[in-house]
mmCIF file of C-alpha atoms in Angstrom:
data_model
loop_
_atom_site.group_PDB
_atom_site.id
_atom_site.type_symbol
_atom_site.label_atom_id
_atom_site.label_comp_id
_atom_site.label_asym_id
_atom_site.label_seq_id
_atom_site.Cartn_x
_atom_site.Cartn_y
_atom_site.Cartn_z
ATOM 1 C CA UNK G 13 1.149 -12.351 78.168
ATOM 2 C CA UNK G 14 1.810 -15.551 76.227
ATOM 3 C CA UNK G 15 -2.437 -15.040 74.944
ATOM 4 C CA UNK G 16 -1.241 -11.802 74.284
ATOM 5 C CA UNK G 17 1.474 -12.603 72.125
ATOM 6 C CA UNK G 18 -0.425 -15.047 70.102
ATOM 7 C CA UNK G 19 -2.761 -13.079 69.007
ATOM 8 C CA UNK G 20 -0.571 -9.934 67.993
ATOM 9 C CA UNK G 21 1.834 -13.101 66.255
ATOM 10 C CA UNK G 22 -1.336 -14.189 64.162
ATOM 11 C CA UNK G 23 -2.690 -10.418 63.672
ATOM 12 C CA UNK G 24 0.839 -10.081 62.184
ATOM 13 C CA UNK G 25 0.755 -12.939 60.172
ATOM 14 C CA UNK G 26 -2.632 -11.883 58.823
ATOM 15 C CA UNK G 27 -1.582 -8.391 57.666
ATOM 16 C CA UNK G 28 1.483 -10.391 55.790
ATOM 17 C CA UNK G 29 -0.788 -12.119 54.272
ATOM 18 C CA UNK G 30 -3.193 -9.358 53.690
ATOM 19 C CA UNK G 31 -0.494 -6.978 51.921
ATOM 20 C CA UNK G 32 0.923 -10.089 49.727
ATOM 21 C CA UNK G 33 -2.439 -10.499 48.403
ATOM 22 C CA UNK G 34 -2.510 -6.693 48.240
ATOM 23 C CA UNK G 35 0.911 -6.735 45.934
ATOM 24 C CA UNK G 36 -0.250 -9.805 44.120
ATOM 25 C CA UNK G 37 -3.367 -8.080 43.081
ATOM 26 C CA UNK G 38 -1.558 -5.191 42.222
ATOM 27 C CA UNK G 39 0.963 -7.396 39.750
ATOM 28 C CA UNK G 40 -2.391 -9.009 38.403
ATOM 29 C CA UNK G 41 -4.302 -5.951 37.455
ATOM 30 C CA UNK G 42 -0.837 -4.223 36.479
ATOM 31 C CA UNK G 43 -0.680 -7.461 33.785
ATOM 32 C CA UNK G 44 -3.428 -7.336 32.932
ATOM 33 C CA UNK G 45 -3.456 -3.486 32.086
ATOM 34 C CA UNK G 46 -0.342 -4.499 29.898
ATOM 35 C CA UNK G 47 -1.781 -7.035 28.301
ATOM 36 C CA UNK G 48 -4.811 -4.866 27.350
ATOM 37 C CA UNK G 49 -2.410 -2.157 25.625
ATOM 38 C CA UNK G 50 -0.615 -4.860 24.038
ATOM 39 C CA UNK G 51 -3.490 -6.001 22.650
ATOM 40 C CA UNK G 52 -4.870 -2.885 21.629
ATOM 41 C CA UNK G 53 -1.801 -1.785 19.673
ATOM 42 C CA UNK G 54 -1.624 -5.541 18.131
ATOM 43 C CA UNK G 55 -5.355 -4.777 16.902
ATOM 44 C CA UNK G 56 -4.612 -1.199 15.536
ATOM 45 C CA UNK G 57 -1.706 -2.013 13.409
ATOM 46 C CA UNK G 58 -3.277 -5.390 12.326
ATOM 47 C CA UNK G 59 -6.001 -2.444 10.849
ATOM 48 C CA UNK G 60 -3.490 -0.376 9.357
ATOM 49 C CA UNK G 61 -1.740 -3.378 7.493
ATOM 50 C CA UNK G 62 -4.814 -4.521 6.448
ATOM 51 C CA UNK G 63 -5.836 -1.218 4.950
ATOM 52 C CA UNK G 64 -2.584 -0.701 3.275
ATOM 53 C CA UNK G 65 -2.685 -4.591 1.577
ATOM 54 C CA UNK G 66 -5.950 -3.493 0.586
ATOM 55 C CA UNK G 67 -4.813 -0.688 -1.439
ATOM 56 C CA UNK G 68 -2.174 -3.003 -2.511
ATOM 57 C CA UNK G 69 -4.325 -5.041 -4.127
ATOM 58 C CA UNK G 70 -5.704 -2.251 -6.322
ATOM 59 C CA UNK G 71 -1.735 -0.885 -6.949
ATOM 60 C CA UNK G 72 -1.038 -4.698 -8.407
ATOM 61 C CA UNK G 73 -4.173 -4.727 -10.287
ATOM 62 C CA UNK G 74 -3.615 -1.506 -12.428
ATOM 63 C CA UNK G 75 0.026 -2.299 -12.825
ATOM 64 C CA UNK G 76 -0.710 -5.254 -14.325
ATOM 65 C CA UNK G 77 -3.164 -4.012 -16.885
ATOM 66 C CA UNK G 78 -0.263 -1.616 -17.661
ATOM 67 C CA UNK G 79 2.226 -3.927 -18.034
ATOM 68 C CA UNK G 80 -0.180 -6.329 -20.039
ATOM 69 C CA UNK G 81 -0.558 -3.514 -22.125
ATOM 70 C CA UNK G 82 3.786 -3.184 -22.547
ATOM 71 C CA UNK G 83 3.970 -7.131 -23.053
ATOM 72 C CA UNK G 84 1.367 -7.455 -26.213
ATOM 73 C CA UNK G 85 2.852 -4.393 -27.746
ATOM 74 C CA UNK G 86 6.314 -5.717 -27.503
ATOM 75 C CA UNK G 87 5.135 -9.140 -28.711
ATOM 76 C CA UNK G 88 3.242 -6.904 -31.868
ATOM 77 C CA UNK G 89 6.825 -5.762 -32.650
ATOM 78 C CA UNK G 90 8.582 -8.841 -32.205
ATOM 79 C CA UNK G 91 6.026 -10.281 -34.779
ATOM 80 C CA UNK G 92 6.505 -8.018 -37.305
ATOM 81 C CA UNK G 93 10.036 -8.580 -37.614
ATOM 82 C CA UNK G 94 10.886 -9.163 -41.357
ATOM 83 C CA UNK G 95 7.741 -7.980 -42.624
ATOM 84 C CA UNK G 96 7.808 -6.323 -45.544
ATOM 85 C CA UNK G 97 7.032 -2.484 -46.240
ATOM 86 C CA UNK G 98 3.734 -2.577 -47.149
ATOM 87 C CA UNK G 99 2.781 -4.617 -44.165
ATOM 88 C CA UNK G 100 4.597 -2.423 -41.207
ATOM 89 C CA UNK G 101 2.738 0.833 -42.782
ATOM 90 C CA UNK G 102 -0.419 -0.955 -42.045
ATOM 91 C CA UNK G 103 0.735 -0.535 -38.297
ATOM 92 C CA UNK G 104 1.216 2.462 -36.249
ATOM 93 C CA UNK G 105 5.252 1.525 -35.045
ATOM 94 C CA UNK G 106 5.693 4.666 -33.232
ATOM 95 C CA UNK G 107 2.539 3.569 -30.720
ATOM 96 C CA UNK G 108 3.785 0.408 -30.376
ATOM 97 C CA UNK G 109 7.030 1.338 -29.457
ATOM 98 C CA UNK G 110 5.702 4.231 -27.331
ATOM 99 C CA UNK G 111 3.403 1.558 -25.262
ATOM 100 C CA UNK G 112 6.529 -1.058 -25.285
ATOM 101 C CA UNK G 113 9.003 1.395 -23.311
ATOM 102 C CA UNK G 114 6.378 2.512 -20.745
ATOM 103 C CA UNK G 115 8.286 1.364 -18.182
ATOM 104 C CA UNK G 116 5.649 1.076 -15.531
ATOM 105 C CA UNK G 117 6.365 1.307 -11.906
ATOM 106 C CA UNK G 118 4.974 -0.430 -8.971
ATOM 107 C CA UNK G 119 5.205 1.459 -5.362
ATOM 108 C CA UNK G 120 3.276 -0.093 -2.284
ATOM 109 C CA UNK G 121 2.490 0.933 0.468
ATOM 110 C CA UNK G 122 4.405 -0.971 2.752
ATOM 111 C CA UNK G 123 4.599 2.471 5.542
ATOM 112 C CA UNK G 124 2.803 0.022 8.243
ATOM 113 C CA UNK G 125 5.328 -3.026 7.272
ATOM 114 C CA UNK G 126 8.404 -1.029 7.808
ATOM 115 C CA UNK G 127 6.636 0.586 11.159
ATOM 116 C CA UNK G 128 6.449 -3.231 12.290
ATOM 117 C CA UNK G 129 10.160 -3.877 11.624
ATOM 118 C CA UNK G 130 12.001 -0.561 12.177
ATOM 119 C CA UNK G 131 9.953 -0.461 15.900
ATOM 120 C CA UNK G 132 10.429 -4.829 16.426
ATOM 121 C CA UNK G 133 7.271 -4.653 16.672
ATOM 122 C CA UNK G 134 7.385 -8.187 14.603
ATOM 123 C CA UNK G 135 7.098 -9.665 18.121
ATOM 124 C CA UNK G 136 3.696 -8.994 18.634
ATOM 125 C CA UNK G 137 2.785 -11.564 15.693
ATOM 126 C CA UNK G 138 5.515 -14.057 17.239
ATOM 127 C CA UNK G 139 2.634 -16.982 17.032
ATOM 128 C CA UNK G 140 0.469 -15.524 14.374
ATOM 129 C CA UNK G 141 0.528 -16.405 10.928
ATOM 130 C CA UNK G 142 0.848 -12.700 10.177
ATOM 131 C CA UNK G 143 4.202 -13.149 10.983
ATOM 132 C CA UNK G 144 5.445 -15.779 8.894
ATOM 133 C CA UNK G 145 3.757 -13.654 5.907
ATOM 134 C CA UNK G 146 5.674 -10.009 6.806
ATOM 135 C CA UNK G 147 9.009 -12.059 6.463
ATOM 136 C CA UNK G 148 7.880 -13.049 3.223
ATOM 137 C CA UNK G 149 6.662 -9.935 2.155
ATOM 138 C CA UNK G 150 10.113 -8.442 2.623
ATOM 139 C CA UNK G 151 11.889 -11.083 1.276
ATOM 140 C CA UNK G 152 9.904 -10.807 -2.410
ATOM 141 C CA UNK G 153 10.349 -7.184 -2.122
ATOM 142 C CA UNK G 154 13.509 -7.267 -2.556
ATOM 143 C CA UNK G 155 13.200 -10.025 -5.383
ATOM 144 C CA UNK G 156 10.968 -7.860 -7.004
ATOM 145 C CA UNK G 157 13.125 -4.885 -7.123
ATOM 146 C CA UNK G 158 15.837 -6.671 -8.754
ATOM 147 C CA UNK G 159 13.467 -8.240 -11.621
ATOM 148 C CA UNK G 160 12.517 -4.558 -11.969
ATOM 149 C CA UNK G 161 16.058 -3.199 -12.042
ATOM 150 C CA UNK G 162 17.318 -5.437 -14.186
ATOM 151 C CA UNK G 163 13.832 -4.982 -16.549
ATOM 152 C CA UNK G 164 14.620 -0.891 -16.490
ATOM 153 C CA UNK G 165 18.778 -1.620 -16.961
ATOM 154 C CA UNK G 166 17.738 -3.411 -20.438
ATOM 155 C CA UNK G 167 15.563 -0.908 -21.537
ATOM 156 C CA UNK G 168 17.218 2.485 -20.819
ATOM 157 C CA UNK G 169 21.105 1.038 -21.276
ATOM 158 C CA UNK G 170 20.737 -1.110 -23.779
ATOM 159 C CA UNK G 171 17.178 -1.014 -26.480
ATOM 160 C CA UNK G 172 17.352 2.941 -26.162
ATOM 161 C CA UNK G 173 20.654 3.481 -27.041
ATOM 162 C CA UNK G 174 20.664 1.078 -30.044
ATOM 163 C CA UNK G 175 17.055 2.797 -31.185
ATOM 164 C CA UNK G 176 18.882 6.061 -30.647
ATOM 165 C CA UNK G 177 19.772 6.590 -34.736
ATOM 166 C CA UNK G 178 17.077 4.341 -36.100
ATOM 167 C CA UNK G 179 13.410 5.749 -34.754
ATOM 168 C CA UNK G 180 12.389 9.213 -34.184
ATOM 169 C CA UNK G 181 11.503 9.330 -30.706
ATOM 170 C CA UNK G 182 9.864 13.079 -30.771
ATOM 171 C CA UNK G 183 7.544 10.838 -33.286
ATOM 172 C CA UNK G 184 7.161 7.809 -30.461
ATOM 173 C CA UNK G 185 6.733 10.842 -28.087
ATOM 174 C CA UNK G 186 3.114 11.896 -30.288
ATOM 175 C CA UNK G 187 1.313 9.258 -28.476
ATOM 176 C CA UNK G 188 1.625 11.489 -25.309
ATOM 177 C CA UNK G 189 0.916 15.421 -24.984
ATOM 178 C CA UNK G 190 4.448 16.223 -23.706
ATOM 179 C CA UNK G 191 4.757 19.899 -25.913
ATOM 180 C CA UNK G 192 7.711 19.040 -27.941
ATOM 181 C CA UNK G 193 6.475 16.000 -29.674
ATOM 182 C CA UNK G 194 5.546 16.160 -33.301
ATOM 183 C CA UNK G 195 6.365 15.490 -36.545
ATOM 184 C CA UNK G 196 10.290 14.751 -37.436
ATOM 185 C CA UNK G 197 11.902 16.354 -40.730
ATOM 186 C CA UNK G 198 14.262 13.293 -40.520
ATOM 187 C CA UNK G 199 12.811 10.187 -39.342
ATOM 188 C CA UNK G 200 14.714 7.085 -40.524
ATOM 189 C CA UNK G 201 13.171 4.410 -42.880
ATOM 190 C CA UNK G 202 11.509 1.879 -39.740
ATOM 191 C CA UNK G 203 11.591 -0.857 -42.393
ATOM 192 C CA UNK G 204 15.704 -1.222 -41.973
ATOM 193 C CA UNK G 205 14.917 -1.902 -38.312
ATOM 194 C CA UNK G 206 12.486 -4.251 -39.259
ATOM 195 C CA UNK G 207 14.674 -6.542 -41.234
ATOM 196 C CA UNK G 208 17.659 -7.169 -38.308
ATOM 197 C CA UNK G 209 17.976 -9.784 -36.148
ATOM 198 C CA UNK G 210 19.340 -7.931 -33.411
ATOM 199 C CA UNK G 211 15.799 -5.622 -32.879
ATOM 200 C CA UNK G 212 14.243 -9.131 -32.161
ATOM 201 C CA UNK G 213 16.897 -10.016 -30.013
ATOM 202 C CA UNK G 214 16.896 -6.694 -28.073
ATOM 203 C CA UNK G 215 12.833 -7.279 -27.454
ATOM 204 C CA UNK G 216 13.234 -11.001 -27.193
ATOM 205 C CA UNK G 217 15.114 -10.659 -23.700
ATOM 206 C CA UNK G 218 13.364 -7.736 -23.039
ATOM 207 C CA UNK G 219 10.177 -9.759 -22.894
ATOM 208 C CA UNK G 220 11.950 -12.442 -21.315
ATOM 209 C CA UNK G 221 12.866 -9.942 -18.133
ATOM 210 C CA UNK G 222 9.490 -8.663 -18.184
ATOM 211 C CA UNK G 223 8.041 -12.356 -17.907
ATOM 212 C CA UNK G 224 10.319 -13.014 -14.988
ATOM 213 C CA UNK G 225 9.020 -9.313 -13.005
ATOM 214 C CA UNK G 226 5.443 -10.621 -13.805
ATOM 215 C CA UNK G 227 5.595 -14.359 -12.257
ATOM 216 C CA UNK G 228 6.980 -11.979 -9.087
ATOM 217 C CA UNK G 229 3.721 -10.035 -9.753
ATOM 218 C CA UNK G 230 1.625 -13.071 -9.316
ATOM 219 C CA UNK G 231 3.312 -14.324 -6.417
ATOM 220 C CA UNK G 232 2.830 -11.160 -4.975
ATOM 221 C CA UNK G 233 -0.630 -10.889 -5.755
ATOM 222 C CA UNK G 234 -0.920 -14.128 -3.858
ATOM 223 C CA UNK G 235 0.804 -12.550 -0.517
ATOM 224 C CA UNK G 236 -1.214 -9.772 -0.788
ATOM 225 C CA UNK G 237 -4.439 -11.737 -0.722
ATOM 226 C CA UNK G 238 -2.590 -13.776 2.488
ATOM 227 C CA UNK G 239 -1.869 -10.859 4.152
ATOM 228 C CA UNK G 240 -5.755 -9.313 4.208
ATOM 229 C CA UNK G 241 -7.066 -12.598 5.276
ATOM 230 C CA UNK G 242 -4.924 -12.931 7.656
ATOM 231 C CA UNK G 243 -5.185 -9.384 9.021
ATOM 232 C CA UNK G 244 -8.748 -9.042 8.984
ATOM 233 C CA UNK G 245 -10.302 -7.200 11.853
#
């Protein structure tokens, strides 16, 4: 009996040990299933972001041709500022002013970024550098909007309205195709513009506020170029 005993004791013991093993398996290949998916999603949004901050990098290249092209004519105005009449109808004013107020705008797409943070899926990058560079990303975002705003709140609220009696914009508006540009029966004399301080002033900060939204630009540019190395399949 007591033989008998012993070995049904160690037979239990073994099939203890046997189904621990079993559940520790289990836990193992369970982990490491996870592990796999978490990896897999990791590696298919790091392909999306780095897709999207490649097309970023063309969206700040062609806004900053456009807004090259905004800067030089509004430094072409500034410098013609107390010229005299025969030298401003050697230029076309109504282009440059046209090209001045473009107003260009910047969208990027960011759908992946806000993915990451609207699903914390941040955490995934916890000890990645990719990380680090989303939380900067979003910060200068929202830099960047404000240079804008504040570059769009001194054009349409405050150069517009004093232009409003001293340029024809359906004149300005030639240098487009919209259908009711044309010639005006009453455009104003462009050399009284020309000879006040305030015009300069107007385009002085306005170049100044544009300067500020470009050094964004560039750091963004920068970020950009981060964020594709760093997410690089």
């Amino acid at each position: 009996m007591e033989n008998k005993t012993g070995k049904y004791f160690k037979y239990a013991i073994g099939e203890i040990i046997l189904v621990v093993i079993g559940i520790l398996i289990a836990l193992q290949v369970n982990n490491w299933n996870q592990n796999r998916l978490v990896q897999k999603e990791k590696e298919d949004i790091l392909l999306k972001l780095h897709s999207d901050f490649i097309e970023n990098k063309k969206i700040v290249n062609d806004y900053k041709i456009s807004s090259d092209k905004e800067m030089m004519a509004s430094i072409a105005l500034m410098k013609l500022v107390g010229a005299s009449q025969e030298t401003l109808s050697n230029h076309n004013i109504d282009s440059l002013l046209y090209v001045s107020l473009g107003a260009s705008e910047i969208a990027f797409a960011d759908n992946t970024v806000k993915s990451i943070v609207q699903n914390a899926n941040l955490n995934l990058f916890k000890d990645d550098t990719i990380s680090e560079l989303l939380y900067k990303w979003n910060s200068l975002s929202e830099i960047r909007k404000n240079r804008n705003h504040k570059l769009d709140s001194w054009a349409n609220e405050q150069i517009l309205p004093f232009l409003l009696d001293k340029i024809s914009f359906k004149e300005m508006d030639m240098q487009s195709d919209y259908v009711w540009a044309g010639k005006s029966k009453v455009k104003p004399d462009y050399y009284v513009l020309f000879q006040t301080v305030e015009f300069e002033n107007y385009y002085d900060n306005y170049l100044w506020l544009m300067q500020n939204l470009r050094e964004r630009i560039q750091e963004t540019e920068i970020l950009i170029d981060d964020i594709i190395d760093a997410s690089k399949p």
